[in-house]
Short mmCIF file of C-alpha atoms in Angstrom, two decimals:
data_model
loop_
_atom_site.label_atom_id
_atom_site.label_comp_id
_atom_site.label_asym_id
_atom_site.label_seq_id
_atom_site.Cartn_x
_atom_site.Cartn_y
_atom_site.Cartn_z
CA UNK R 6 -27.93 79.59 9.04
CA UNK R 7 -27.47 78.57 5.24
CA UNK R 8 -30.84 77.54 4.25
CA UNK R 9 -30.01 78.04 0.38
CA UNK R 10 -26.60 77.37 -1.49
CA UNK R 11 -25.56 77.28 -5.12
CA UNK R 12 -22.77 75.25 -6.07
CA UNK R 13 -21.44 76.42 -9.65
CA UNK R 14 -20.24 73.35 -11.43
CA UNK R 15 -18.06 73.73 -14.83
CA UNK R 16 -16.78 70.01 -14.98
CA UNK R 17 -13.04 70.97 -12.88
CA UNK R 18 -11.65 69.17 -10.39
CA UNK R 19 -11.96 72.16 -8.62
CA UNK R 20 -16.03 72.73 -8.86
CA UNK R 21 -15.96 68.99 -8.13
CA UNK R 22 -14.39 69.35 -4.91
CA UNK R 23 -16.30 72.28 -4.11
CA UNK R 24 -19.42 70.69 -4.63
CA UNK R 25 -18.73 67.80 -2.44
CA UNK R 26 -18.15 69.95 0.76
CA UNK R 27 -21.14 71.57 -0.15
CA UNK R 28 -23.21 68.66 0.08
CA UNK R 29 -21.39 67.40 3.63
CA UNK R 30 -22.48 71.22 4.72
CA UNK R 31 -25.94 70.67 2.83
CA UNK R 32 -26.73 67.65 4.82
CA UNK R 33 -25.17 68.64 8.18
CA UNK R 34 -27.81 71.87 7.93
CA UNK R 35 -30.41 70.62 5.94
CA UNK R 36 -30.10 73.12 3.65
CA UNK R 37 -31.42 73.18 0.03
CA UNK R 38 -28.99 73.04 -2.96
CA UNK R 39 -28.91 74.02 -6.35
CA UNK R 40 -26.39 72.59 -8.66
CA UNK R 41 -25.64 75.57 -11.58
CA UNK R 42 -24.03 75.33 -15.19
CA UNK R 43 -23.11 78.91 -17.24
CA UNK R 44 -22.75 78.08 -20.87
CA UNK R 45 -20.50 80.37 -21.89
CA UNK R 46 -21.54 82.69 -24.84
CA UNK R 47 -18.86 82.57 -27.64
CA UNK R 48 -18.28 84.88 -29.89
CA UNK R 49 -18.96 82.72 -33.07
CA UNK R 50 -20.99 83.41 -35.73
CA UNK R 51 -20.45 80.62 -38.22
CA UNK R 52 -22.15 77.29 -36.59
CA UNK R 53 -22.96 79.40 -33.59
CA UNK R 54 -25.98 77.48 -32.95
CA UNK R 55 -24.38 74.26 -33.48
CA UNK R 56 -21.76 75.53 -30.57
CA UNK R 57 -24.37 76.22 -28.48
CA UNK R 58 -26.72 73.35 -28.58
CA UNK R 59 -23.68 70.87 -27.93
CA UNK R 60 -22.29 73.25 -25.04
CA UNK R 61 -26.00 72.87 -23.64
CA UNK R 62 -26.11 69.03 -24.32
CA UNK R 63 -22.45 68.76 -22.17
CA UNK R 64 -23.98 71.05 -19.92
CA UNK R 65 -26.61 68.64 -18.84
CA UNK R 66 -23.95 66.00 -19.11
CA UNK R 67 -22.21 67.72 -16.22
CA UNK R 68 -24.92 68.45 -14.20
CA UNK R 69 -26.22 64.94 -14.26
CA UNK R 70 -22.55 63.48 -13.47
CA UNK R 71 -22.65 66.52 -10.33
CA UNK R 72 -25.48 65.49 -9.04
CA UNK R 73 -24.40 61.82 -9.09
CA UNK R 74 -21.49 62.16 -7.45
CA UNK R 75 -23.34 63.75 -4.67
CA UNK R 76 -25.72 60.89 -4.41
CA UNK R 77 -24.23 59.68 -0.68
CA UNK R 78 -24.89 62.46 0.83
CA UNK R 79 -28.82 61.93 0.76
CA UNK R 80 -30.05 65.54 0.19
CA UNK R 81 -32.40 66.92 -2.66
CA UNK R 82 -30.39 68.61 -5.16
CA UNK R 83 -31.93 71.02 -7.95
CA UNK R 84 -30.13 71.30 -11.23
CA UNK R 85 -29.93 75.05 -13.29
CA UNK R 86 -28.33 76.23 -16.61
CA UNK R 87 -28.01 79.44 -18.01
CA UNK R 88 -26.32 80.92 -20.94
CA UNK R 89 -23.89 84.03 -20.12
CA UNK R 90 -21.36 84.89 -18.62
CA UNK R 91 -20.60 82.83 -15.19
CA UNK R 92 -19.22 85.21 -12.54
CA UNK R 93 -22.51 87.22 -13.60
CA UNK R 94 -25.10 84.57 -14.52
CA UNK R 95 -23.79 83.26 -10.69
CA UNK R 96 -23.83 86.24 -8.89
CA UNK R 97 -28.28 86.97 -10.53
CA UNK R 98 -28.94 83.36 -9.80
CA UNK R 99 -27.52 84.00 -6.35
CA UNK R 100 -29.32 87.65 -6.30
CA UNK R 101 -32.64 86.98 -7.90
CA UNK R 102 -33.41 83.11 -5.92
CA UNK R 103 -32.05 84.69 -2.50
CA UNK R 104 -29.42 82.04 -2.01
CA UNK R 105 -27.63 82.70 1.24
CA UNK R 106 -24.25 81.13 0.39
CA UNK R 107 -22.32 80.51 -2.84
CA UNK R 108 -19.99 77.44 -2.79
CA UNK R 109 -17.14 77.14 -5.69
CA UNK R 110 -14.08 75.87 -6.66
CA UNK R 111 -11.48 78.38 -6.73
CA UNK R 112 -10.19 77.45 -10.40
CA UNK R 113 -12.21 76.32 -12.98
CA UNK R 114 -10.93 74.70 -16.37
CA UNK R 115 -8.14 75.78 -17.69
CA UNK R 116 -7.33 76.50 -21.76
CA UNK R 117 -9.57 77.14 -24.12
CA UNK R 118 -12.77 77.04 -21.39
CA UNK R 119 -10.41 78.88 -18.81
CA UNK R 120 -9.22 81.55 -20.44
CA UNK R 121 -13.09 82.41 -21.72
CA UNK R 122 -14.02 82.02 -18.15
CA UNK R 123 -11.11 83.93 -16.69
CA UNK R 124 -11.24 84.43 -13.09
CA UNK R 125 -15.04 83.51 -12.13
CA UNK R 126 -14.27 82.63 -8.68
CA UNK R 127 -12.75 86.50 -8.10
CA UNK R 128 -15.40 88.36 -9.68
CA UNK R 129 -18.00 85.83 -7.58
CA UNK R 130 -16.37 87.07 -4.44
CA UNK R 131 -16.40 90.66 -4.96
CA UNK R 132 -20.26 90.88 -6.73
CA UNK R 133 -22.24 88.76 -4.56
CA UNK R 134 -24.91 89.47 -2.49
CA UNK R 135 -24.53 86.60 -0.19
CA UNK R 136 -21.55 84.90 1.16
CA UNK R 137 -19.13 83.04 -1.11
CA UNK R 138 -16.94 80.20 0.18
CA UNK R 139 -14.19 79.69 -2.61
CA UNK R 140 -12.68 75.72 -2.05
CA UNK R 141 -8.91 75.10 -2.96
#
């Protein structure tokens, strides 16, 4: 049924949830999974690479924590990050590795990282070419 999913992770409680009933699905199936990190691009010039590299560094921070909380479930997880924009750095990831089902929390951070998101989860649902499930 679900042989592929992506789980977007942005360090939320949320994406944390999500990612856990991913991986019960995951191992029920046997499907593979594919935890993903967008680093948001920020419109900063001054330091701007400074910004990035350290956004990349928590990225893999976050990723590594993901995948560790996922460790009882005993399946193989892959690990992706992207710079861009997430609803559409999630939605090509999803289109261009033929996943067949997106699994995400339905808020991600809020403040500062929030409002630069804004509402991922909504623009996931209406642009992808697979099915989304959207945790609360």
């Amino acid at each position: 049924m679900y042989k592929k999913i992506l789980i977007p992770v942005d360090g939320s409680e949320k994406a944390s949830l999500a990612a856990r009933q991913a991986a019960e699905l995951a191992s029920i199936l046997g499907s593979e999974v594919t935890l993903f990190h967008v680093v948001p691009i920020l419109p900063v010039d001054r330091f701007r690479s400074i910004v990035i590299e350290e956004s990349r560094l928590q990225g893999k921070e976050l990723l590594e924590q993901a995948r560790k909380e996922l460790d009882e479930f005993n399946i193989t997880i892959d690990t992706d990050m992207v710079p861009g924009h997430p609803a559409d750095a999630i939605c090509l990831k999803a289109r261009v590795d033929k996943y067949d089902l997106i699994i995400m929390g339905s808020r991600g951070l809020s403040g500062v990282k929030g409002y630069l998101m804004g509402s991922v989860s909504s623009a996931v649902t209406r642009y992808a070419p697979c099915s989304v499930l959207i945790v609360r």
